[in-house]
Coordinates of C-alpha atoms in Angstrom, one line a residue:
X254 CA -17.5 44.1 -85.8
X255 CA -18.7 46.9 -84.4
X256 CA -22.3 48.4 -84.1
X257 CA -24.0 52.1 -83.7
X258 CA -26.7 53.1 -82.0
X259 CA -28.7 56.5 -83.1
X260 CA -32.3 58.2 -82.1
X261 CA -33.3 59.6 -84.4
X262 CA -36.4 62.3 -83.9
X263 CA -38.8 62.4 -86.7
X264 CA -41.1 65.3 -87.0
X265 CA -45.1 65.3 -87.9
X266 CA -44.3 66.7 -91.0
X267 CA -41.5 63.9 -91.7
X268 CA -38.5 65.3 -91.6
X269 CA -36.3 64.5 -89.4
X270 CA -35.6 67.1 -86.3
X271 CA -32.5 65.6 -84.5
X272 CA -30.4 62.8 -84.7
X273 CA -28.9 61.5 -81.4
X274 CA -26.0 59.3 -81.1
X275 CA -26.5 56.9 -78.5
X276 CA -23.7 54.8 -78.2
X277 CA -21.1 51.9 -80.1
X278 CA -20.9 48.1 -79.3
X279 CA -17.5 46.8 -81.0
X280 CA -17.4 42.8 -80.5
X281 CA -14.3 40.5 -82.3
X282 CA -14.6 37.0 -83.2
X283 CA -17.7 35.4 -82.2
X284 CA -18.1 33.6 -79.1
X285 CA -20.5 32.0 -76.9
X286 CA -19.7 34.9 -74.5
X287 CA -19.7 37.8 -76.4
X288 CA -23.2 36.3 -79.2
X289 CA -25.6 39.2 -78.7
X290 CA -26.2 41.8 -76.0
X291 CA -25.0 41.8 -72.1
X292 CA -26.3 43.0 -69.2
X293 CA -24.1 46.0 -68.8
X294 CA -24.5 47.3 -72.4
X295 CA -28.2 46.6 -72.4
X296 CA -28.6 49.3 -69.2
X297 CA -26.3 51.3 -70.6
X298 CA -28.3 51.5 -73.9
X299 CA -31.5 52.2 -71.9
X300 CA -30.3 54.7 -70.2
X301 CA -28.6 56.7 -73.0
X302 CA -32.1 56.4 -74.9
X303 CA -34.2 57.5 -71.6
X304 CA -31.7 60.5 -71.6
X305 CA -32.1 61.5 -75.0
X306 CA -35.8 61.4 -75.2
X307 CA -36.5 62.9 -72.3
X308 CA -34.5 65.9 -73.1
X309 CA -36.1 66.1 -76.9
X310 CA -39.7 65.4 -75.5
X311 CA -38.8 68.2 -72.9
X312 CA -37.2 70.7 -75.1
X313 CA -40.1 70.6 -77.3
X314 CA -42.8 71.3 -74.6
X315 CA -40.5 74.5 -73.3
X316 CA -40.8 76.0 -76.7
X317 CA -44.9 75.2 -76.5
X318 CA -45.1 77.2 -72.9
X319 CA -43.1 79.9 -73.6
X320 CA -46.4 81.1 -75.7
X321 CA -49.9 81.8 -74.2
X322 CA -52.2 79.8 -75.5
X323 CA -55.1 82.8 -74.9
X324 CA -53.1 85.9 -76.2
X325 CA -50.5 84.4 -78.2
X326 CA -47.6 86.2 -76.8
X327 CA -44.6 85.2 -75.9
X328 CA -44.0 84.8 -71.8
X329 CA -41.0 86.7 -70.2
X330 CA -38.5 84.2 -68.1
X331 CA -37.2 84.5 -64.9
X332 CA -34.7 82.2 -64.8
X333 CA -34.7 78.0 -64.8
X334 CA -33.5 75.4 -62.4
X335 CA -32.7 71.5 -62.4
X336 CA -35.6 69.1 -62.4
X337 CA -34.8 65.5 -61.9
X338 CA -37.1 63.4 -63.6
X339 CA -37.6 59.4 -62.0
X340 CA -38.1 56.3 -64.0
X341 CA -36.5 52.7 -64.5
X342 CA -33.9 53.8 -66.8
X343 CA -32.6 55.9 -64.8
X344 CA -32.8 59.7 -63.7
X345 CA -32.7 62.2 -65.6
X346 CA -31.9 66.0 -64.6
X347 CA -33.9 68.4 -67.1
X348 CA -33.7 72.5 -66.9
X349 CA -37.5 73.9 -66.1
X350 CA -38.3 77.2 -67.1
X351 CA -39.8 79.7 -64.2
X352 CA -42.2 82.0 -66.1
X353 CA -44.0 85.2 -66.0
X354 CA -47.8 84.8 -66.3
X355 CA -49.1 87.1 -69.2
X356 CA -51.2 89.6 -68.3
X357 CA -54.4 88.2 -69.8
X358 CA -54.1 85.2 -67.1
X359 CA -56.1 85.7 -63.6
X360 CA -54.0 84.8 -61.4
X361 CA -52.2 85.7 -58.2
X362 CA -48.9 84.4 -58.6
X363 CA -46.7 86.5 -61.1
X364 CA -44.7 83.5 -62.0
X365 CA -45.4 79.5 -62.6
X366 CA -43.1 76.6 -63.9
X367 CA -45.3 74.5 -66.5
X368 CA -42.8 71.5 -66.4
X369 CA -43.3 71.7 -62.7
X370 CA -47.0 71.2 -63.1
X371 CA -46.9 69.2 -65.6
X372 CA -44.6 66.6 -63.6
X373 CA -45.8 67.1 -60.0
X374 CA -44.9 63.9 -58.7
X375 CA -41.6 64.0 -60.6
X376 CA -41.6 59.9 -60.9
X377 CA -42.5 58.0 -63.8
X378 CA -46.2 55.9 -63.0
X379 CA -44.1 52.4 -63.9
X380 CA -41.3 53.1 -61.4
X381 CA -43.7 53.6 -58.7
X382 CA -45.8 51.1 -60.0
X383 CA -43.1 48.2 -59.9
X384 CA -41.6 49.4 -57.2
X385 CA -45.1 49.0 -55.1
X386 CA -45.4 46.0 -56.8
X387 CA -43.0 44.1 -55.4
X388 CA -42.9 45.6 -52.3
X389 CA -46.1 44.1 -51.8
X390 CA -44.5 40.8 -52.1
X391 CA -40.8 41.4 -50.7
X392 CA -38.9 43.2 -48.2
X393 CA -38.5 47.0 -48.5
X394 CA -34.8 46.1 -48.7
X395 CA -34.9 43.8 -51.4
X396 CA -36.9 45.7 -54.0
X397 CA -33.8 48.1 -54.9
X398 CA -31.8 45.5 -55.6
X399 CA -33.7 43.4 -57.7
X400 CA -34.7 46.9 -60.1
X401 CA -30.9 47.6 -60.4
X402 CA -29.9 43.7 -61.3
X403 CA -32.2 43.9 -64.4
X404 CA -33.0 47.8 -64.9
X405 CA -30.6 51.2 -64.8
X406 CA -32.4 52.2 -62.1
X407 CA -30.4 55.1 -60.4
X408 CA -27.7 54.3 -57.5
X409 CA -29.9 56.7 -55.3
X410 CA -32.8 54.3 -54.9
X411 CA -32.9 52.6 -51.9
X412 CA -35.3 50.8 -49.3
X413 CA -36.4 54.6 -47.9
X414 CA -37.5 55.2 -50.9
X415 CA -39.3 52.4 -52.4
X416 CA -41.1 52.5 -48.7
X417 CA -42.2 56.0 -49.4
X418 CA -43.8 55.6 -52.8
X419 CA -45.3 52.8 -52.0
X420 CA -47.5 54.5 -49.1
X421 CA -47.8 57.4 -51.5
X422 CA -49.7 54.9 -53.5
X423 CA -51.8 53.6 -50.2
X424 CA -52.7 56.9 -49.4
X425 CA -53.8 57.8 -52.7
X426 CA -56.2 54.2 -52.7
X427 CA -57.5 55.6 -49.3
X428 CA -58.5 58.9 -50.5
X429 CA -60.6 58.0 -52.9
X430 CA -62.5 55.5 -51.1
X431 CA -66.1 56.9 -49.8
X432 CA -67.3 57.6 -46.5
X433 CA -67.8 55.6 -44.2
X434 CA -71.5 54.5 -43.2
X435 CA -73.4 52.0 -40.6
X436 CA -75.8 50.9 -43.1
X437 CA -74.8 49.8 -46.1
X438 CA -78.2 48.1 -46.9
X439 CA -80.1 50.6 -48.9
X440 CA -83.6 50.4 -50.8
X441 CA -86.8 48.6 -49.7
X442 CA -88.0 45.0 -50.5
X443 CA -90.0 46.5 -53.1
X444 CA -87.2 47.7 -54.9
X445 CA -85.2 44.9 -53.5
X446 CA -87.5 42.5 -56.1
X447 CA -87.2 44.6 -59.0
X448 CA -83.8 43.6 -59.3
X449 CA -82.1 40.5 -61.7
X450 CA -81.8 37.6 -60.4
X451 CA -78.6 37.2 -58.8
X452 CA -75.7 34.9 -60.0
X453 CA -75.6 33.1 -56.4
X454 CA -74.3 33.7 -52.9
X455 CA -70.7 35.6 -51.7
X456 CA -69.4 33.8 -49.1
X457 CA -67.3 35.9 -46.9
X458 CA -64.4 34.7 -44.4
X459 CA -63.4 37.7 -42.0
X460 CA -60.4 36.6 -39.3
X461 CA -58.0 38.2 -37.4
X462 CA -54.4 37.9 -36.8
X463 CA -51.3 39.9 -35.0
X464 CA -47.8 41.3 -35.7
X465 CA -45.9 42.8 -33.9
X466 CA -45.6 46.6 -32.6
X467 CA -43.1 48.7 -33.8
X468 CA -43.9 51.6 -31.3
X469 CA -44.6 49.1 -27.9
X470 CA -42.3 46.4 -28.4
X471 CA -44.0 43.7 -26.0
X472 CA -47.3 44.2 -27.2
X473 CA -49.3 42.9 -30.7
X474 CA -51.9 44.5 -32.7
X475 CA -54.7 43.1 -34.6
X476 CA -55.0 42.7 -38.3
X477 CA -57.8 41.6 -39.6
X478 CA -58.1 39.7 -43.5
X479 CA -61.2 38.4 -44.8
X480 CA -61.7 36.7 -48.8
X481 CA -64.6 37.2 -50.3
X482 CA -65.8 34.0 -52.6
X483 CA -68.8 34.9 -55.1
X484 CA -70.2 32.1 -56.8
X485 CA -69.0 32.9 -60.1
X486 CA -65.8 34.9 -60.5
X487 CA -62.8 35.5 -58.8
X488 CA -62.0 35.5 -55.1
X489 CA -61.2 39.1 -53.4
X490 CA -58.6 39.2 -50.4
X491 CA -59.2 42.6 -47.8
X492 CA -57.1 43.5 -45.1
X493 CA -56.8 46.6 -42.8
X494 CA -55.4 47.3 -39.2
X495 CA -58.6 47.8 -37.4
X496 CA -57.5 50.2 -34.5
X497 CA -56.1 52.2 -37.1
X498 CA -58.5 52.2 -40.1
X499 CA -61.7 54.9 -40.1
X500 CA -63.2 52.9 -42.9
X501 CA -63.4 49.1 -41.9
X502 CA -67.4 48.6 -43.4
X503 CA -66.5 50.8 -46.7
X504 CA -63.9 48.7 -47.1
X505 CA -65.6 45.4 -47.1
X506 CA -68.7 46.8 -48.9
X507 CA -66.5 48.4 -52.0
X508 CA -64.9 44.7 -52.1
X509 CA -68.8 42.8 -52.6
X510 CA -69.7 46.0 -55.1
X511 CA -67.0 45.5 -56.8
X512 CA -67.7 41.3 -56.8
X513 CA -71.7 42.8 -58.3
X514 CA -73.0 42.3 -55.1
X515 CA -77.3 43.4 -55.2
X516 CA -79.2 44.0 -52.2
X517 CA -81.5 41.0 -53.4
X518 CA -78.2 38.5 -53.3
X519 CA -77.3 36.1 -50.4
X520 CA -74.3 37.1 -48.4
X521 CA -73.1 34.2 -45.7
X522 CA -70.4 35.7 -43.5
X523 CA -68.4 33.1 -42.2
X524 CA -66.4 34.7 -38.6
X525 CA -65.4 33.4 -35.1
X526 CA -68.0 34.6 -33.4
X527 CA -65.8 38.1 -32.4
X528 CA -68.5 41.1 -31.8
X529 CA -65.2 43.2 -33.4
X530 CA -65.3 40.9 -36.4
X531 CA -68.8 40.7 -36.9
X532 CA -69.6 43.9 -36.1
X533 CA -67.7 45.0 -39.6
X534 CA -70.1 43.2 -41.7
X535 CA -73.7 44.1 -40.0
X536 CA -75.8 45.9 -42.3
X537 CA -74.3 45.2 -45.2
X538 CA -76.5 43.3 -47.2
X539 CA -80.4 42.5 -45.9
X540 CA -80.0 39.1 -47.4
X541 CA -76.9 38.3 -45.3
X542 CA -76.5 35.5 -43.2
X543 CA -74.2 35.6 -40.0
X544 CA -72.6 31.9 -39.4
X545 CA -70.3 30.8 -36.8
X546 CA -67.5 29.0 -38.6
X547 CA -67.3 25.1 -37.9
X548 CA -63.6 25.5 -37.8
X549 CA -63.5 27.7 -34.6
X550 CA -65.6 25.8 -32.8
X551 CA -63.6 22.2 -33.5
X552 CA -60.5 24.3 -32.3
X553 CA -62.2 25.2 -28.4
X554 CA -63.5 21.1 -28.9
X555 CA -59.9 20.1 -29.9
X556 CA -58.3 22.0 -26.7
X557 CA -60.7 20.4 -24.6
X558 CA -60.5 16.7 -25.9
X559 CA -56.3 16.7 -25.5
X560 CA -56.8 18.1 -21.8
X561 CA -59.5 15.0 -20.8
X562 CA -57.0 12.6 -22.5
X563 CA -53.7 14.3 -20.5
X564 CA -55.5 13.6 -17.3
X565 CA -55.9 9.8 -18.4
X566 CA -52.8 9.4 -16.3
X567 CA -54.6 10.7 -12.9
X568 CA -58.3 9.2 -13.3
X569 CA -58.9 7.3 -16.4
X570 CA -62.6 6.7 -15.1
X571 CA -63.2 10.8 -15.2
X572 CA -61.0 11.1 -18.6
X573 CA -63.3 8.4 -20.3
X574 CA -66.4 10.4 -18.9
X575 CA -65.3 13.9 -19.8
X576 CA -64.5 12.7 -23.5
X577 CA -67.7 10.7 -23.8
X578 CA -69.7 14.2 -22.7
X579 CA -67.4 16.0 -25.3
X580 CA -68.1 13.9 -28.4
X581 CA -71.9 14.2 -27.5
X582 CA -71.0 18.3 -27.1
X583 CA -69.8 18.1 -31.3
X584 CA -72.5 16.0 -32.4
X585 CA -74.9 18.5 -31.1
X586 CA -73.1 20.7 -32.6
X587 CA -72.7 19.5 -35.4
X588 CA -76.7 19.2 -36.2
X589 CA -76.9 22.3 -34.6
X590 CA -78.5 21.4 -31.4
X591 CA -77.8 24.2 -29.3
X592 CA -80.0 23.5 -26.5
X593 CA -78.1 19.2 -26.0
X594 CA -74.9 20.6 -27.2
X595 CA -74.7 23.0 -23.8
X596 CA -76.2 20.6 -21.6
X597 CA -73.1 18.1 -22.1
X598 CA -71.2 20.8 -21.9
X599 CA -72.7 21.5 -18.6
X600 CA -72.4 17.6 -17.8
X601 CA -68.8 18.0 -18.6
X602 CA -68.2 20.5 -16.2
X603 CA -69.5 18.6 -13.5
X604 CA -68.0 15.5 -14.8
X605 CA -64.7 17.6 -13.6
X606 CA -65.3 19.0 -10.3
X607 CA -63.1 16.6 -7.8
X608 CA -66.0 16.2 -5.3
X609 CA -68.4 14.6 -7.9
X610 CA -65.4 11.8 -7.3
X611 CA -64.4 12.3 -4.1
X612 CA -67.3 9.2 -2.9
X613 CA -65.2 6.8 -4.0
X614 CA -62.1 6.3 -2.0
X615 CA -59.8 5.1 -5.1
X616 CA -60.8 7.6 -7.3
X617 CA -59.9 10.9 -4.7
X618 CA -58.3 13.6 -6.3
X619 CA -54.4 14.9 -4.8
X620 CA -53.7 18.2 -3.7
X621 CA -51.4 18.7 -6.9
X622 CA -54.0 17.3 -9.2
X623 CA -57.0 19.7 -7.8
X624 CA -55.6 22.9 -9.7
X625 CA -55.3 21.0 -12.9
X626 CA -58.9 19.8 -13.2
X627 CA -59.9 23.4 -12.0
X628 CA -58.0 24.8 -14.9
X629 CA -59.5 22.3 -17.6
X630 CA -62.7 24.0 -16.1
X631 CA -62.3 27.2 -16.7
X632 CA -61.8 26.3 -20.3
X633 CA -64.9 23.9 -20.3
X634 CA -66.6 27.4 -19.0
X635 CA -65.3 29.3 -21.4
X636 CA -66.6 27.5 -24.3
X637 CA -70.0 26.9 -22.9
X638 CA -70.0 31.1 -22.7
X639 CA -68.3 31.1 -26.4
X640 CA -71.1 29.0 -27.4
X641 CA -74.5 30.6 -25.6
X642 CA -72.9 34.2 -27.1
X643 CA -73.3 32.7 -30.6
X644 CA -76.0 30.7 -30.4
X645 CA -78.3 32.6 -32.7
X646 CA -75.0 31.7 -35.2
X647 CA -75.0 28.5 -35.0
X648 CA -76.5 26.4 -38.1
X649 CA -77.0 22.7 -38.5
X650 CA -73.5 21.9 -40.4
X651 CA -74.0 18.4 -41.4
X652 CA -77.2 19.2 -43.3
X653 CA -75.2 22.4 -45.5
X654 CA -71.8 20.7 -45.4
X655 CA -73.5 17.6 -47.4
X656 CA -75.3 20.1 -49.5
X657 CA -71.7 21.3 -50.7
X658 CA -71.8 24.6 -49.0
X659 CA -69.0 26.3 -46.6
X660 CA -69.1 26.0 -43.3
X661 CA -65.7 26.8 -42.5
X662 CA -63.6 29.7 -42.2
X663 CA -60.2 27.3 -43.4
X664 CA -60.1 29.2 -47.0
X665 CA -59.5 32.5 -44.7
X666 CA -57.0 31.1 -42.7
X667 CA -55.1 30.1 -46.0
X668 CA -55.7 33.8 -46.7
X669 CA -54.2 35.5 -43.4
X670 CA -50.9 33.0 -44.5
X671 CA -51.2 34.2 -47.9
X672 CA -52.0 38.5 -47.2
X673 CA -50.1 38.9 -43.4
X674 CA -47.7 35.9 -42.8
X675 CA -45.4 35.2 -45.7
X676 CA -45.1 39.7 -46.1
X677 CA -44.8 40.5 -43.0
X678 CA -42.6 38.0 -41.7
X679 CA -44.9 36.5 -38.5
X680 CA -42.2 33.7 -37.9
X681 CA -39.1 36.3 -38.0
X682 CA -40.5 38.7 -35.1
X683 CA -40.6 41.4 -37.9
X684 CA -42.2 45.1 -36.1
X685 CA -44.6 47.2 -37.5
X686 CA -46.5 50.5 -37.3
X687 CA -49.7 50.3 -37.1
X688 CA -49.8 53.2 -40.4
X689 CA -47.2 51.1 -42.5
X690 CA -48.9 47.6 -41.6
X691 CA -52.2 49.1 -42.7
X692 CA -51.2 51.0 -45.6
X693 CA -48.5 48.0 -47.0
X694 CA -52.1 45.7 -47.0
X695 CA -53.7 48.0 -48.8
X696 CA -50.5 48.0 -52.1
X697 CA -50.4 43.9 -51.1
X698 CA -54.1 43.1 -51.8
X699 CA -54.4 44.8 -54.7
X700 CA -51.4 43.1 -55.9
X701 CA -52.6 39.5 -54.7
X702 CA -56.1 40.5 -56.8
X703 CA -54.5 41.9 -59.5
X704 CA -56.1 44.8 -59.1
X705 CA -52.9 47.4 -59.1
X706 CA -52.1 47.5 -62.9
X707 CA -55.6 48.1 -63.3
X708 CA -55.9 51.2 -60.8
X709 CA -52.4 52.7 -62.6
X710 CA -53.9 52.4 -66.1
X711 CA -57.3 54.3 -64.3
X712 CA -54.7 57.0 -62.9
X713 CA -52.5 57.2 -66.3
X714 CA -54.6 56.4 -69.0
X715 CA -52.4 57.2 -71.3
X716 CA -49.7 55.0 -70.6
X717 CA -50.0 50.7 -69.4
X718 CA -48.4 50.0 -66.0
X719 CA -46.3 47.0 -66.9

């Protein structure tokens, strides 16, 4: 049995311009193996039809140029060369025409080539938009090779370039974002109330994580990821390298536009406390609300409740006394009593200091056990600090957590796991610039908001992404 393959090119008019043959699949007697098309032939067949209709589509726009469209007359050449034209089925090398500009164009160049122009990026938008795609979600290395097992992507591709068109792409997303400002917060409240009601409150999560340096190996760099939650809708993932990125507020405030965020809307911002963090999300909204997240603060109680239980073993009278002071530290906490919460912390502190014990002869501290309670006191300091820093932050938890509202930042640690660790490989010691880290979160969220197809179908209307 054997089957062939034409294109066959049919003109407005229909007649038919060119016939093509493509190619011949001969199979014998039938078989599970050999029912239908393979692999092989299947890429084959693509690429042979990619070949072919890129040179007819071609051919036909040469014979267009070669006339002006204001004088009619016919342009002079001055010679062609290759141009190799990109896509998933493969490359393909097509002659472009260098031409005299007529003498009714304005111009200062004496020649131009129009398939030059016409193709400047010389890559089809779906190649660059799988291959960004996925390198949002795997390695650089593994991209090429799982384009050639299912496409006839050419042999050429590799990890270099994948890499470069996916920053080409990150670039292009940074250029067209606007300036950056330091208040985002526009209007007056008298225009404020003019506006619809809102649909309900955004909660925010902003938190910060590190990779590793590419340029100083022994050192770490911060990336910071937030998700924003609106109360209808979906949830928005952001991410940039913040010693690297000129545009950290734009950023977060082109994420809540694009959510419908209005200046009359409630914004809670949910962070650890970190005047870097927080900083990115003042004057943003005048209805925002600055909280700091119940999760942070149970960490710092956490650290401190395992170090009173580990010195059980050298006083339990003082362990007893330092974890009775540290429960009373969360409850205050908890109902967001500031002003109790610091003094047990303050209580605990002295609860810890070896001469508060030192009266009573069974309880004396050793030499070797001194520089351990002096330690669990500087982190007992540390907190209280942590705490008095964000004390205009702090909210009464109990009373909003029962009301069914967020107090945590635990959805935005799912979301540093989700953006940073399982792409950039945390666990495997992978190195980063502080460039590709930023630019790779930019491809990566807009994958993990589905958000990329959309911004290729804005750049190419004319064609769908995927």
């Amino acid at each position: 049995m054997k089957f062939k393959l034409q294109l066959v090119n049919e003109m407005e008019t229909g007649d038919l311009s060119t016939i093509v043959d493509i190619g011949t699949i001969e199979r014998g007697e039938l078989s599970l193996e050999n029912l239908g098309l393979k692999l092989t032939e299947a890429k084959d067949l693509l690429a042979a039809i990619q070949h072919a209709m890129v040179q007819e589509q071609v051919d036909a726009f040469r014979k267009q140029s070669k006339q002006c469209p204001e004088c009619q007359m016919v342009r002079n050449s001055k010679g062609s060369y290759g141009l190799t034209f990109r896509s998933l089925f493969g490359n393909v090398i097509v002659d472009s025409p260098r031409l005299f500009h007529c003498e009714c164009a304005n111009s200062d160049a004496k020649t131009f080539s129009p398939l030059s122009e016409l193709l400047p990026q010389h890559a089809a938008p779906e190649l660059v938009y799988l291959e960004t795609k996925w390198a949002s979600l795997i390695s650089f290395e593994m991209v090429p090779k799982l384009l050639k097992d299912i496409l006839p992507v050419n042999v050429s591709t590799n990890a270099a370039t994948v890499r470069n068109h996916t920053y080409a792409v990150a670039r292009r997303l940074e250029q067209e974002m606007g300036d950056e400002q330091v208040f985002f917060a526009n209007g007056c409240p008298a225009q404020w109330a003019e506006l619809p009601h809102p649909d309900g409150p955004i909660t925010v999560g902003i938190d910060g994580t590190y990779v590793r340096d590419w340029n100083s190996k022994k050192k770490q760099f911060e990336i910071i990821v937030g998700k924003s939650i609106p109360d209808e809708g979906p949830a928005k993932c952001f991410g940039f390298v913040q010693s690297h990125d000129k545009k950290s507020k734009r950023r977060l405030f082109d994420v809540l536009t694009g959510q419908g965020m209005q200046m009359n809307q409630q914004i809670i911002f949910l962070s650890d406390g970190g005047e870097d963090v927080r900083g990115i999300q003042l004057y943003m909204n005048p209805q925002a609300e600055h909280v700091l997240d119940w999760f942070h603060i149970t960490m710092r109680l956490t650290v401190l409740k395992n170090c009173a239980t580990g010195i059980k073993s050298m006083n339990k009278k003082v362990a007893e006394e330092a974890l009775k002071y540290i429960e009373s530290a969360k409850w205050y906490l908890w109902h967001g009593n500031v002003y109790d919460a610091i003094d047990k912390i303050e209580n605990l502190h002295t609860c810890l200091s070896p001469e508060q014990w030192d009266e009573d002869e069974n309880d004396i501290w050793s030499a070797s056990q001194k520089p351990k309670l002096a330690k669990i006191q500087e982190y007992v300091e540390e907190f209280q600090v942590y705490i008095e820093r964000n004390a205009g932050f702090l909210i009464n938890y109990g009373e909003r957590y029962h009301a069914g509202e967020r107090i945590s930042t635990g959805f935005t640690e799912s979301a540093v796991n989700y953006v940073v660790n399982k792409r950039f490989s945390k666990k495997q010691q992978m190195q980063w610039s502080k460039e590709g880290a930023h630019l790779l979160l930019q491809t990566r969220t807009q994958v993990l908001n589905s958000d990329l197809e959309k911004t290729f179908e804005r750049w190419y209307p004319g064609s769908k992404a995927a």
